[in-house]
Structure formats: structure tokens, C-alpha cells
Tab-separated table of C-alpha atoms in Angstrom:
chain	number	residue	atom	x	y	z
Q	505	MET	CA	4.882	9.601	-0.798
Q	506	ARG	CA	3.467	10.421	-4.287
Q	507	THR	CA	6.807	11.806	-5.330
Q	508	ILE	CA	8.634	8.649	-4.321
Q	509	PHE	CA	6.023	6.498	-6.030
Q	510	THR	CA	6.288	8.518	-9.299
Q	511	LYS	CA	10.069	8.312	-9.204
Q	512	GLU	CA	9.946	4.517	-8.725
Q	513	MET	CA	7.552	4.160	-11.638
Q	514	LYS	CA	9.794	6.262	-13.868
Q	515	LEU	CA	12.929	4.291	-12.852
Q	516	ASN	CA	11.105	0.978	-13.550
Q	517	ILE	CA	9.237	1.871	-16.747
Q	518	LYS	CA	11.915	0.612	-19.076
Q	519	SER	CA	12.198	-2.766	-17.347
Q	520	LEU	CA	8.396	-3.016	-17.151
Q	521	LEU	CA	7.987	-2.395	-20.883
Q	522	ILE	CA	10.796	-4.809	-21.862
Q	523	TRP	CA	9.390	-7.639	-19.690
Q	524	SER	CA	5.754	-7.008	-20.676
Q	525	LEU	CA	6.571	-7.003	-24.358
Q	526	ALA	CA	8.972	-9.880	-24.129
Q	527	VAL	CA	6.613	-12.228	-22.143
Q	528	GLY	CA	3.447	-10.942	-23.905
Q	529	GLY	CA	5.133	-11.048	-27.294
Q	530	LEU	CA	6.353	-14.636	-26.682
Q	531	GLY	CA	2.837	-15.606	-25.649
Q	532	LEU	CA	1.451	-13.914	-28.797
Q	533	ILE	CA	3.914	-15.867	-30.976
Q	534	CYS	CA	2.805	-19.088	-29.219
Q	535	VAL	CA	-0.826	-18.292	-29.971
Q	536	LEU	CA	-0.005	-17.550	-33.609
Q	537	MET	CA	1.940	-20.767	-33.954
Q	538	TYR	CA	-1.237	-22.660	-33.238
Q	539	ARG	CA	-2.468	-22.326	-36.857
Q	540	SER	CA	0.758	-23.642	-38.391
Q	541	MET	CA	0.963	-26.476	-35.897
Q	542	GLU	CA	-2.701	-27.330	-35.931
Q	543	GLY	CA	-2.338	-30.387	-38.157
Q	544	ASP	CA	0.704	-31.829	-36.499
Q	545	VAL	CA	-0.612	-31.175	-32.974
Q	546	LYS	CA	-3.754	-33.189	-33.738
Q	547	GLU	CA	-1.620	-36.267	-34.313
Q	548	MET	CA	0.411	-35.606	-31.182
Q	549	ALA	CA	-2.507	-34.773	-28.962
Q	550	ASP	CA	-3.553	-38.406	-28.364
Q	551	ALA	CA	-0.010	-39.442	-27.562
Q	552	PHE	CA	0.528	-36.490	-25.174
Q	553	SER	CA	-2.697	-37.191	-23.339
Q	554	ASN	CA	-1.602	-40.741	-22.528
Q	555	MET	CA	1.707	-40.045	-20.867
Q	556	GLY	CA	0.503	-40.648	-17.350
Q	557	ALA	CA	1.858	-38.341	-14.692
Q	558	PHE	CA	3.599	-36.080	-17.232
Q	559	SER	CA	0.253	-35.564	-19.005
Q	560	ASP	CA	-1.264	-34.631	-15.658
Q	561	ALA	CA	1.633	-32.329	-14.848
Q	562	PHE	CA	1.203	-30.305	-18.008
Q	563	GLY	CA	-2.566	-30.570	-18.135
Q	564	MET	CA	-2.619	-32.577	-21.384
Q	565	SER	CA	-4.744	-35.361	-19.850
Q	566	THR	CA	-7.621	-32.969	-19.291
Q	567	LEU	CA	-7.263	-30.627	-22.242
Q	568	SER	CA	-6.494	-31.474	-25.855
Q	569	ILE	CA	-3.640	-29.367	-27.243
Q	570	ALA	CA	-5.347	-29.830	-30.614
Q	571	THR	CA	-7.845	-27.197	-29.558
Q	572	LEU	CA	-6.845	-23.500	-29.215
Q	573	LYS	CA	-8.017	-23.582	-25.590
Q	574	GLY	CA	-5.819	-26.540	-24.773
Q	575	PHE	CA	-2.898	-25.211	-26.805
Q	576	PHE	CA	-3.205	-21.815	-25.150
Q	577	ALA	CA	-3.364	-23.356	-21.694
Q	578	THR	CA	-0.297	-25.548	-22.190
Q	579	GLU	CA	1.885	-23.135	-24.174
Q	580	VAL	CA	0.914	-19.657	-23.010
Q	581	GLY	CA	0.224	-21.008	-19.553
Q	582	THR	CA	3.870	-22.104	-19.243
Q	583	VAL	CA	5.355	-18.998	-20.864
Q	584	HIS	CA	3.287	-16.560	-18.854
Q	585	GLY	CA	3.603	-18.544	-15.613
Q	586	LEU	CA	7.393	-18.609	-15.751
Q	587	GLY	CA	7.888	-15.227	-17.342
Q	588	SER	CA	5.487	-13.380	-15.021
Q	589	GLY	CA	6.840	-15.117	-11.951
Q	590	MET	CA	10.423	-14.094	-12.837
Q	591	PHE	CA	9.340	-10.533	-13.540
Q	592	ALA	CA	7.471	-10.326	-10.221
Q	593	ALA	CA	10.470	-11.571	-8.400
Q	594	LEU	CA	12.882	-9.307	-10.198
Q	595	ILE	CA	10.955	-6.149	-9.636
Q	596	ALA	CA	10.322	-6.786	-5.950
Q	597	ILE	CA	13.584	-8.308	-4.837
Q	598	GLY	CA	15.618	-5.083	-5.229
Q	599	ILE	CA	12.867	-2.485	-4.589
Q	600	LEU	CA	13.952	-1.753	-0.970
Q	601	SER	CA	17.533	-3.058	-0.881
Q	602	LYS	CA	18.612	-1.091	-3.979
Q	603	GLU	CA	18.757	2.123	-1.883
Q	604	GLU	CA	21.442	0.726	0.279
Q	605	GLU	CA	23.110	-1.235	-2.491
Q	606	GLY	CA	23.306	1.949	-4.626
Q	607	HIS	CA	24.197	4.122	-1.580
Q	608	THR	CA	21.175	6.373	-2.295
Q	609	GLY	CA	19.567	5.531	1.098
Q	610	GLU	CA	21.333	8.334	2.913
Q	611	PHE	CA	19.935	10.843	0.409
Q	612	LEU	CA	16.377	9.379	0.422
Q	613	PHE	CA	16.101	8.855	4.165
Q	614	SER	CA	17.464	12.331	5.013
Q	615	LEU	CA	14.285	13.734	3.428
Q	616	PRO	CA	11.298	14.178	5.651
Q	617	VAL	CA	9.543	10.950	4.912
Q	618	SER	CA	9.140	7.973	7.204
Q	619	ARG	CA	10.394	4.485	6.296
Q	620	THR	CA	6.731	3.371	6.392
Q	621	LYS	CA	5.821	5.792	3.670
Q	622	VAL	CA	8.812	4.761	1.606
Q	623	ILE	CA	7.932	1.111	1.841
Q	624	ALA	CA	4.309	1.896	0.961
Q	625	ALA	CA	5.311	3.983	-2.055
Q	626	LYS	CA	7.706	1.312	-3.315
Q	627	GLY	CA	5.187	-1.499	-2.652
Q	628	LEU	CA	2.526	0.388	-4.554
Q	629	SER	CA	4.912	0.862	-7.479
Q	630	VAL	CA	5.468	-2.924	-7.566
Q	631	LEU	CA	1.662	-3.502	-7.455
Q	632	ILE	CA	1.006	-1.077	-10.312
Q	633	ALA	CA	3.856	-2.545	-12.383
Q	634	LEU	CA	2.310	-6.007	-12.030
Q	635	ILE	CA	-1.125	-4.760	-12.993
Q	636	VAL	CA	0.327	-2.999	-16.112
Q	637	PHE	CA	2.335	-6.132	-16.946
Q	638	THR	CA	-0.760	-8.373	-16.688
Q	639	VAL	CA	-2.866	-5.992	-18.793
Q	640	ILE	CA	-0.232	-5.646	-21.583
Q	641	CYS	CA	0.260	-9.444	-21.695
Q	642	GLY	CA	-3.443	-10.111	-21.661
Q	643	VAL	CA	-4.085	-7.672	-24.471
Q	644	LEU	CA	-1.297	-9.192	-26.581
Q	645	TYR	CA	-2.735	-12.731	-26.082
Q	646	LEU	CA	-6.136	-11.574	-27.104
Q	647	ILE	CA	-4.715	-9.865	-30.193
Q	648	GLY	CA	-3.135	-13.234	-31.091
Q	649	VAL	CA	-6.476	-15.006	-30.725
Q	650	LYS	CA	-8.203	-12.288	-32.745
Q	651	MET	CA	-5.567	-12.523	-35.483
Q	652	LEU	CA	-6.274	-16.235	-35.762
Q	653	GLY	CA	-9.997	-15.435	-36.142
Q	654	GLU	CA	-10.750	-17.799	-33.224
Q	655	THR	CA	-12.321	-17.215	-29.815
Q	656	ILE	CA	-11.313	-18.227	-26.339
Q	657	PRO	CA	-13.711	-18.588	-23.389
Q	658	GLY	CA	-13.778	-15.128	-21.791
Q	659	ASP	CA	-14.508	-16.241	-18.233
Q	660	GLU	CA	-11.729	-18.766	-18.192
Q	661	PHE	CA	-9.269	-16.285	-19.819
Q	662	MET	CA	-10.077	-13.688	-17.166
Q	663	ARG	CA	-9.773	-16.250	-14.374
Q	664	PHE	CA	-6.455	-17.319	-15.818
Q	665	MET	CA	-5.040	-13.766	-15.938
Q	666	ALA	CA	-6.432	-12.934	-12.485
Q	667	SER	CA	-4.994	-16.089	-10.919
Q	668	GLN	CA	-1.615	-15.443	-12.602
Q	669	PHE	CA	-1.729	-11.893	-11.237
Q	670	LEU	CA	-2.409	-13.277	-7.779
Q	671	MET	CA	0.473	-15.738	-8.163
Q	672	ASN	CA	2.694	-12.821	-9.260
Q	673	LEU	CA	1.670	-10.881	-6.102
Q	674	GLU	CA	2.530	-13.855	-3.968
Q	675	VAL	CA	5.991	-14.168	-5.504
Q	676	ALA	CA	6.500	-10.418	-5.290
Q	677	SER	CA	5.464	-10.274	-1.657
Q	678	ILE	CA	7.939	-13.034	-0.765
Q	679	CYS	CA	10.685	-11.151	-2.597
Q	680	PHE	CA	9.531	-7.797	-1.065
Q	681	ALA	CA	10.086	-9.346	2.369
Q	682	ILE	CA	13.514	-10.648	1.346
Q	683	SER	CA	14.363	-7.188	-0.011
Q	684	SER	CA	13.717	-5.662	3.413
Q	685	LEU	CA	16.167	-7.931	5.145
Q	686	SER	CA	19.473	-6.412	4.087
Q	687	GLY	CA	21.112	-3.869	1.889
Q	688	LYS	CA	22.191	-6.345	-0.719
Q	689	ASN	CA	20.441	-6.695	-4.031
Q	690	ARG	CA	19.732	-10.418	-4.331
Q	691	ILE	CA	18.541	-10.809	-7.927
Q	692	GLY	CA	19.656	-14.438	-8.042
Q	693	LEU	CA	17.721	-15.282	-4.954
Q	694	GLY	CA	14.614	-13.637	-6.366
Q	695	ILE	CA	14.728	-15.413	-9.698
Q	696	GLY	CA	15.591	-18.686	-7.790
Q	697	THR	CA	12.583	-18.218	-5.596
Q	698	ALA	CA	10.234	-17.945	-8.656
Q	699	MET	CA	11.892	-21.014	-10.259
Q	700	VAL	CA	11.746	-23.152	-7.109
Q	701	LEU	CA	8.027	-22.298	-6.745
Q	702	TYR	CA	7.359	-23.132	-10.318
Q	703	PHE	CA	9.189	-26.450	-10.275
Q	704	TYR	CA	7.642	-27.314	-6.908
Q	705	ASP	CA	4.319	-27.247	-8.771
Q	706	VAL	CA	5.563	-29.226	-11.753
Q	707	VAL	CA	7.238	-31.897	-9.616
Q	708	GLY	CA	4.193	-31.957	-7.259
Q	709	ARG	CA	1.947	-32.862	-10.131
Q	710	VAL	CA	4.246	-35.664	-11.331
Q	711	VAL	CA	5.023	-37.250	-7.918
Q	712	PRO	CA	1.798	-38.702	-6.460
Q	713	ASP	CA	2.929	-38.313	-2.799
Q	714	LEU	CA	3.390	-34.538	-3.236
Q	715	LYS	CA	-0.036	-33.878	-4.817
Q	716	ASP	CA	-1.632	-33.242	-1.421
Q	717	TYR	CA	0.856	-30.495	-0.672
Q	718	LEU	CA	0.597	-28.649	-3.971
Q	719	PHE	CA	-1.599	-25.933	-2.312
Q	720	PHE	CA	1.484	-24.486	-0.488
Q	721	GLY	CA	2.806	-23.157	-3.815
Q	722	PRO	CA	1.354	-20.168	-5.671
Q	723	TYR	CA	1.420	-21.993	-9.030
Q	724	SER	CA	-1.156	-24.456	-7.807
Q	725	TYR	CA	-4.095	-22.080	-8.101
Q	726	ALA	CA	-2.721	-20.458	-11.217
Q	727	ASN	CA	-2.494	-23.642	-13.271
Q	728	ALA	CA	-3.747	-22.855	-16.770
Q	729	SER	CA	-4.843	-26.381	-17.674
Q	730	GLU	CA	-7.007	-26.679	-14.602
Q	731	ILE	CA	-8.580	-23.278	-15.158
Q	732	PHE	CA	-9.312	-23.894	-18.853
Q	733	SER	CA	-10.678	-27.371	-18.118
Q	734	GLY	CA	-13.159	-25.710	-15.785
Q	735	ALA	CA	-11.804	-27.155	-12.524
Q	736	GLU	CA	-12.836	-25.281	-9.305
Q	737	ALA	CA	-10.222	-23.099	-7.736
Q	738	ASP	CA	-8.590	-24.759	-4.735
Q	739	ALA	CA	-9.811	-22.634	-1.765
Q	740	LYS	CA	-7.025	-23.935	0.390
Q	741	ALA	CA	-4.365	-22.794	-2.105
Q	742	LEU	CA	-5.981	-19.393	-2.492
Q	743	ALA	CA	-6.143	-18.929	1.265
Q	744	VAL	CA	-2.479	-19.858	1.628
Q	745	GLY	CA	-1.733	-17.404	-1.210
Q	746	VAL	CA	-3.547	-14.519	0.490
Q	747	ILE	CA	-1.909	-15.292	3.804
Q	748	VAL	CA	1.583	-15.336	2.212
Q	749	ILE	CA	0.911	-12.025	0.418
Q	750	PHE	CA	-0.165	-10.314	3.663
Q	751	ALA	CA	2.614	-11.908	5.671
Q	752	GLY	CA	5.268	-10.869	3.088
Q	753	ILE	CA	4.052	-7.274	3.061
Q	754	ALA	CA	3.675	-7.047	6.840
Q	755	GLY	CA	7.118	-8.669	7.248
Q	756	ALA	CA	8.740	-6.106	4.981
Q	757	PHE	CA	7.133	-3.208	6.962
Q	758	TRP	CA	8.133	-4.712	10.256
Q	759	GLN	CA	11.728	-5.624	9.329
Q	760	TYR	CA	12.581	-2.462	7.418
Q	761	ASN	CA	11.252	-0.246	10.145
Q	762	ARG	CA	13.320	-1.775	12.879
Q	763	ARG	CA	16.724	-2.340	11.339
Q	764	ASP	CA	19.797	-0.128	10.764
Q	765	LEU	CA	20.214	1.223	7.271
Q	766	ALA	CA	23.590	0.601	5.665
Q	767	GLY	CA	25.554	3.683	4.550
U	349	MET	CA	21.086	30.253	23.344
U	350	ALA	CA	18.870	27.168	23.134
U	351	ASN	CA	20.319	23.716	22.333
U	352	VAL	CA	19.661	22.733	18.766
U	353	ILE	CA	21.188	19.289	19.324
U	354	GLU	CA	20.930	17.589	22.688
U	355	ILE	CA	22.358	14.072	22.967
U	356	ARG	CA	22.277	12.266	26.276
U	357	ASN	CA	24.093	9.083	27.020
U	358	LEU	CA	23.882	7.733	23.497
U	359	THR	CA	25.181	4.178	23.104
U	360	LYS	CA	25.080	2.295	19.878
U	361	SER	CA	26.772	-1.065	19.171
U	362	TYR	CA	26.797	-3.210	16.068
U	363	GLY	CA	26.417	-6.654	17.623
U	364	LYS	CA	29.640	-7.203	19.493
U	365	ASN	CA	31.349	-4.280	17.733
U	366	ARG	CA	31.627	-0.910	19.326
U	367	GLY	CA	29.821	2.036	17.793
U	368	VAL	CA	29.540	4.872	20.296
U	369	ILE	CA	29.572	4.672	24.065
U	370	ASP	CA	27.685	6.924	26.381
U	371	VAL	CA	27.963	10.034	24.195
U	372	SER	CA	26.461	13.345	25.467
U	373	LEU	CA	26.608	16.445	23.424
U	374	ASP	CA	25.013	19.877	23.235
U	375	VAL	CA	25.162	22.104	20.186
U	376	LYS	CA	23.870	25.682	20.726
U	377	GLU	CA	21.738	27.616	18.223
U	378	GLY	CA	23.885	29.624	15.794
U	379	ASP	CA	26.957	27.486	16.310
U	380	ILE	CA	29.294	26.053	13.700
U	381	PHE	CA	30.278	22.948	15.597
U	382	GLY	CA	33.413	21.027	14.560
U	383	PHE	CA	33.164	17.302	14.979
U	384	ILE	CA	36.596	15.682	14.586
U	385	GLY	CA	38.228	12.346	15.164
U	386	PRO	CA	39.881	9.410	13.342
U	387	ASN	CA	38.112	7.139	10.948
U	388	GLY	CA	35.938	4.653	12.740
U	389	ALA	CA	35.800	6.719	15.928
U	390	GLY	CA	32.054	6.988	15.874
U	391	LYS	CA	31.340	10.373	14.230
U	392	SER	CA	29.232	8.950	11.407
U	393	THR	CA	27.510	6.595	13.879
U	394	THR	CA	26.503	9.568	15.997
U	395	ILE	CA	25.277	11.539	12.965
U	396	ARG	CA	23.419	8.514	11.500
U	397	SER	CA	21.756	7.921	14.931
U	398	MET	CA	20.610	11.570	14.963
U	399	LEU	CA	19.051	11.199	11.514
U	400	GLY	CA	17.240	7.950	12.356
U	401	PHE	CA	19.293	5.732	9.959
U	402	LEU	CA	20.497	3.748	12.982
U	403	LYS	CA	18.399	2.355	15.863
U	404	PHE	CA	20.500	3.230	18.928
U	405	ASN	CA	20.609	0.993	22.021
U	406	THR	CA	20.302	3.493	24.857
U	407	GLY	CA	20.171	7.210	25.430
U	408	SER	CA	18.200	9.977	23.908
U	409	ILE	CA	18.544	12.552	21.099
U	410	LYS	CA	16.691	15.809	20.837
U	411	ILE	CA	17.011	17.954	17.780
U	412	LEU	CA	15.381	21.371	17.708
U	413	GLY	CA	13.645	20.386	20.895
U	414	MET	CA	12.015	17.290	19.331
U	415	ASP	CA	12.592	13.651	20.097
U	416	SER	CA	14.644	12.022	17.249
U	417	VAL	CA	12.516	8.850	17.263
U	418	LYS	CA	8.951	10.131	17.798
U	419	ASP	CA	9.326	13.375	15.760
U	420	HIS	CA	11.623	11.899	13.050
U	421	GLU	CA	9.773	13.354	10.044
U	422	LYS	CA	9.244	16.777	11.618
U	423	ILE	CA	12.940	17.017	12.495
U	424	LEU	CA	14.072	16.119	8.957
U	425	GLU	CA	11.869	18.942	7.547
U	426	ASN	CA	14.246	21.298	9.320
U	427	VAL	CA	17.546	19.535	8.665
U	428	GLY	CA	19.838	19.633	5.672
U	429	TYR	CA	22.167	16.653	5.570
U	430	MET	CA	25.103	16.043	3.320
U	431	PRO	CA	26.620	12.493	3.600
U	432	SER	CA	30.340	11.905	3.132
U	433	GLU	CA	29.693	10.072	-0.067
U	434	ALA	CA	27.115	11.815	-2.201
U	435	TRP	CA	25.212	9.200	-4.169
U	436	PHE	CA	22.064	9.738	-6.202
U	437	TYR	CA	20.089	7.846	-8.831
U	438	GLY	CA	22.503	7.546	-11.731
U	439	SER	CA	20.012	7.857	-14.516
U	440	MET	CA	18.448	11.092	-13.211
U	441	LYS	CA	19.513	14.574	-14.323
U	442	VAL	CA	20.949	16.951	-11.735
U	443	THR	CA	18.000	19.262	-12.084
U	444	ASP	CA	15.587	16.413	-11.505
U	445	VAL	CA	17.425	15.237	-8.377
U	446	ILE	CA	17.318	18.744	-6.904
U	447	LYS	CA	13.602	19.109	-7.763
U	448	TYR	CA	12.921	15.594	-6.426
U	449	ALA	CA	14.433	16.505	-3.032
U	450	ALA	CA	12.310	19.705	-2.912
U	451	ASP	CA	9.153	17.841	-4.024
U	452	VAL	CA	9.505	15.199	-1.336
U	453	ARG	CA	9.666	18.105	1.093
U	454	GLY	CA	6.554	19.554	-0.488
U	455	LEU	CA	8.369	22.831	-1.174
U	456	ASP	CA	9.162	25.009	-4.152
U	457	CYS	CA	12.844	25.776	-3.674
U	458	THR	CA	13.483	26.912	-7.224
U	459	GLY	CA	14.869	30.337	-6.301
U	460	GLU	CA	17.225	29.212	-3.533
U	461	ALA	CA	18.410	26.212	-5.615
U	462	GLU	CA	19.232	28.462	-8.550
U	463	LYS	CA	21.166	30.791	-6.294
U	464	ILE	CA	23.250	27.932	-4.745
U	465	CYS	CA	23.818	26.275	-8.120
U	466	GLU	CA	25.149	29.546	-9.483
U	467	ARG	CA	27.441	30.094	-6.491
U	468	LEU	CA	28.837	26.512	-6.688
U	469	LYS	CA	28.814	26.353	-10.565
U	470	VAL	CA	26.587	23.304	-10.730
U	471	ASN	CA	25.878	21.963	-14.232
U	472	ARG	CA	22.226	21.009	-13.875
U	473	ASP	CA	21.751	19.419	-17.349
U	474	LYS	CA	24.095	16.461	-16.781
U	475	ARG	CA	23.046	13.067	-15.597
U	476	ILE	CA	24.269	11.922	-12.194
U	477	LYS	CA	26.244	9.055	-13.639
U	478	GLU	CA	28.292	11.509	-15.693
U	479	LEU	CA	29.476	13.406	-12.588
U	480	SER	CA	32.715	13.159	-10.590
U	481	LEU	CA	32.654	12.854	-6.841
U	482	GLY	CA	33.294	16.577	-6.471
U	483	ASN	CA	30.360	17.463	-8.742
U	484	ARG	CA	28.051	14.972	-6.986
U	485	LYS	CA	29.039	16.655	-3.732
U	486	LYS	CA	28.020	20.021	-5.147
U	487	VAL	CA	24.564	18.481	-5.934
U	488	SER	CA	24.431	17.177	-2.394
U	489	ILE	CA	25.131	20.661	-1.036
U	490	VAL	CA	22.256	22.068	-3.096
U	491	CYS	CA	19.889	19.418	-1.814
U	492	ALA	CA	20.952	20.078	1.752
U	493	MET	CA	20.641	23.855	1.547
U	494	GLN	CA	17.848	24.671	-0.882
U	495	HIS	CA	15.064	24.473	1.712
U	496	ARG	CA	16.978	26.817	4.108
U	497	PRO	CA	16.950	24.371	7.083
U	498	LYS	CA	17.484	25.355	10.691
U	499	LEU	CA	20.193	22.719	11.171
U	500	PHE	CA	22.906	21.637	8.747
U	501	ILE	CA	24.737	18.354	9.222
U	502	PHE	CA	27.738	17.899	6.987
U	503	ASP	CA	29.814	14.742	7.027
U	504	GLU	CA	33.205	15.456	5.495
U	505	PRO	CA	31.730	17.940	3.010
U	506	THR	CA	34.839	19.358	1.347
U	507	SER	CA	36.720	16.192	0.243
U	508	GLY	CA	36.670	16.178	-3.504
U	509	LEU	CA	35.792	19.873	-3.854
U	510	ASP	CA	38.138	22.293	-5.499
U	511	PRO	CA	39.409	25.241	-3.328
U	512	LEU	CA	37.140	27.832	-4.947
U	513	VAL	CA	34.063	25.745	-4.370
U	514	GLN	CA	35.216	25.032	-0.794
U	515	ARG	CA	35.386	28.776	-0.202
U	516	SER	CA	31.965	29.292	-1.724
U	517	PHE	CA	30.570	26.487	0.406
U	518	PHE	CA	31.813	28.038	3.663
U	519	GLU	CA	30.564	31.463	2.601
U	520	LEU	CA	27.139	29.946	2.103
U	521	ILE	CA	27.329	28.297	5.523
U	522	ASN	CA	28.271	31.545	7.143
U	523	GLU	CA	25.384	33.375	5.446
U	524	TYR	CA	22.876	30.715	6.603
U	525	VAL	CA	24.263	30.687	10.152
U	526	ASP	CA	24.226	34.491	10.299
U	527	ALA	CA	20.512	34.191	9.283
U	528	GLY	CA	19.857	31.917	12.287
U	529	ALA	CA	20.868	28.415	11.228
U	530	THR	CA	23.166	26.008	13.095
U	531	CYS	CA	25.844	23.715	11.569
U	532	LEU	CA	27.384	20.486	12.669
U	533	LEU	CA	30.548	19.911	10.626
U	534	SER	CA	32.314	16.539	10.679
U	535	THR	CA	35.744	16.883	9.200
U	536	HIS	CA	39.352	15.737	9.158
U	537	VAL	CA	40.593	19.154	7.990
U	538	LEU	CA	42.122	21.197	10.826
U	539	SER	CA	42.076	24.472	8.983
U	540	GLU	CA	38.294	24.189	8.590
U	541	VAL	CA	37.918	23.733	12.291
U	542	ASN	CA	40.230	26.556	13.134
U	543	LYS	CA	38.829	28.995	10.579
U	544	TYR	CA	35.095	28.349	10.676
U	545	CYS	CA	34.058	26.483	13.835
U	546	ARG	CA	33.043	28.234	17.017
U	547	SER	CA	33.198	25.148	19.226
U	548	ALA	CA	34.348	21.553	18.734
U	549	ALA	CA	34.483	18.075	20.130
U	550	ILE	CA	36.613	15.039	19.284
U	551	MET	CA	35.533	11.399	19.100
U	552	ARG	CA	37.898	8.625	19.869
U	553	GLU	CA	37.073	4.985	20.151
U	554	GLY	CA	33.388	5.748	20.433
U	555	ARG	CA	33.717	8.305	23.204
U	556	LEU	CA	33.310	12.024	22.913
U	557	THR	CA	35.334	14.788	24.542
U	558	MET	CA	34.503	18.456	24.281
U	559	LEU	CA	37.415	20.720	23.331
U	560	ASP	CA	38.021	23.932	25.226
U	561	THR	CA	38.546	25.765	21.920
U	562	PRO	CA	38.355	24.881	18.229
U	563	ASN	CA	41.619	26.813	17.717
U	564	ILE	CA	44.130	24.004	18.095
U	565	ASP	CA	47.614	23.597	16.599
U	566	ASP	CA	48.745	20.874	14.212
U	567	ASP	CA	50.571	18.820	16.835
U	568	THR	CA	47.590	18.708	19.207
U	569	PHE	CA	45.249	17.842	16.276
U	570	LEU	CA	47.494	15.080	15.054
U	571	SER	CA	47.927	13.691	18.521
U	572	PHE	CA	44.241	12.806	18.576
U	573	TYR	CA	44.899	10.543	15.623
U	574	GLU	CA	48.236	9.210	16.901
U	575	ASP	CA	46.797	8.190	20.213
U	576	GLU	CA	44.206	6.166	18.344
U	577	GLU	CA	46.865	4.346	16.299
U	578	GLU	CA	48.960	3.574	19.341
U	579	ALA	CA	45.997	2.265	21.203
């Protein structure tokens, strides 16, 4: 199992570094832009905070984007939320199906290792990739803050990164389950899943009737504006998130163990 | 001689499509068993059921005296399988693929792998994506043989191999079988069956028939295929 895990990590390392540096780098640039935009943003902050539902949707009614905390929550919150969600989907959606898609399944499964161990090794590689991704991005954001000579509340920053990581796990576990269904690599479906979940949250915050159902989506508990404005985490949303993560993983084990493998 | 492969009443269907129907088969220890039949007859379905890639509907399969479902991992420790299309991870080097297969088995097969690579003239420094089908098949042979398994299962192994490598391949098989291994050889090449196999069976339309002898003439061999087309 360790050999399969190591091989998966080696095969994914390039993609992991590219995505970590791209998303983390973009977030870093956003942070650095704060200084140059500071003056203009102050003028816009009042206007942005009075745009009703749209201000609520993007957290600008509770946080001022004229402060680094507010700027970070709206800008980096969006970049990291979307970028990390897409990375989580991308890395998980093909992790099982690529063996059949690439016709390597017959080689791998003719070796003395059970499907359960293969799923576990591959699932673990996704988990580790998401941890490394989160750490690299987090470090890059903190470097940006440090370069500005500013500070950002440590507790809220850690809560933001942890909740984003949990959201990534939820997206990945949904895609992991999809990956177990067939031997086709469905990258489009994976990216689409992440996008739908993101926009479900955005639309849910704009449309009043949908607000009560936001907790179904993983982006509800990972909302940067709520976290940085000190709002309590929605226990219902977290509970749904944990259930979806376990259901996705269990579903992948169950389905992959019972179906025929394509040649 | 004990049965190395023991299949009883194996039936596997793909939804409404036929796979194999009520197949029973014994392969004795030390045999080189020829498994012939037209494309789509059910040879690969039988092999893939034996290896656990497919979940069969009814019947039972015992390999080396072990149940193919319950003792799946234990069986694969003692099996060397070469699929008809040898695919590996494109970005990996040949040497890494060979080592990877040995590592998953938890074995150090360096000596045996080197011997086989030399006999088959395998270039171990190239990346898999740079290899032709024939060269990928040579890597597949190394992966199937390096751990000196008790049972070899080859699915159309020689397509894409040049004649010299084909000869080396069968020399290797004979050496391993002489040392106590058993071989199931699925093929479309009559000369291979005649020259190397000690017993044989034919699959047609999902059903298996044992042949009295593997030494059959061209006309008889081709009739197996013609009957299929006419049907």
C-alpha cells in the first residue's frame, strides 16, 4: 500500500506544485495589491457595503474592504475558495478512474493488493495533497501580509484555512465517489461540481428564500467574510460536511469493490 | 498432478450480453495450456474472472487450491499475468515500473529481472511513453516473470513481438515450467499451440470445449473461427 501511495504522490507532485503556487501566488498578489489600492478602496468601501443582497453575498456588509482583514476576506477568500475547490475536484475525480482510462488497471490489479488497499492508498494521496496545498497557500498568504508590514488575526486566519481545507475535503470526497463509478475520467464533471457548489453558495446568499438551505453546500461554513467578521460556525453546515465526506469515501470503497474493472 | 486451475460452472454476463456460460476447466500442475478461440468468445472474460477483475455471476474458481474471491491477494502473489495490451504509467521509466511491480509484491527481484531483461533485450532507461507496443510487451513479460510465480497467465503474449524475442519468451516459459510452474496461454497462433502447449481448450460463444490434443491442423483450427462467423 505504501508503494502505491508513494507512486501516486510522485505522479501528482507536478500538478500539486503548479496548483499550489498558482492559487497561493494569486492570493499573494491580491494581498500585495492591498497597499496600492488602499486609497481607492476606502472610497469604494462605503458604496460596496450598501449594495443590499450583493454586499451580503460577498461579505462586504459585515467587513470593510478598506481594512486588510476585509480585503483579505473578500479577495483572497474568493480566489482560494474557487481555486482550492477546483484543485480538490481535479485531483480526486480521476484518482481511481484513471487506471481504467489509461488501461493501467490490469497491471495494477494483477499485483497482490486488494482493491480496498488501492482505494485507501489513493485516498490518502489525495488527503496529503490537499494538506500540502493548504499549507503552501497559507504560507504564501502570510508572506504577503508580512511583506506589507501588517498583521492579520491569527485565530481567524487559521479558522479560515481549516474551514477551506474541510470544504476541499468535501468536494474531493464527492469527486472521489464519482471516480469510483466508472472507468472514464470525468474532469469536466469534477470542475463542474466545484463550480456548482460555489455558485450555489453565492446565489444562496443573494436570494433570500435560499438562505435557509445554504448549509447543504460546503462553501457555507468556509465563507471568509463570516469567519473574519467573527461569526460562529454553522454547526448544521459542518455536520452536513462531515456526513458528506464520510459518505463519499464509504461510497467509493463500496462501489469500487463491487464492480467490474474495465480492461 | 494437482489442479492448479479449477473452474466450475462459471457464468458471467454483462447485463443482457453474454460473457461466458457454465464454463468448467481444469489445468494441471506443470501444464502449458493453450486457450484458443475467436475474438469475443470469452477467453479474456474467463481470465479476468480468475484474476478478480470481474465479479462473476455463478460458479467457483480455485487457483493453486485457493478460492479466487476469498484468497484473492494470496493467489496474486503466486501468479504472473501479462495482459493482451501492455499499458503502464507513461511518465515512468522501464526500470521504475519493473521495480514498482516487485515493490508492491514486497520482493527484491533484481537478479531475476536483470536476467529476463538481458534475454529479451529490454532497454530499461527509456520512459514507457517512448516504447512501441512490442517493447511495452517485453516490460510486461518481465513484470509477470521476475517473481518466479507458480502460475503464468498470458493473454495473446506474442502479438507485436519480433520472432527472436518470441523464441526467447517461449524458452523462458519452458525453463520456468520445467522448474515447476504452470502456464495458461491464450492465443490466436496455431503454431504456438502445436509447438508449446501440452493440452488445450477452445472457447466459442462463451462456452468451453476441451480438445483431445493440442496438435491440430490448420483446417481444424480455422474451422473453430469459421463456425463462429457462420453462426
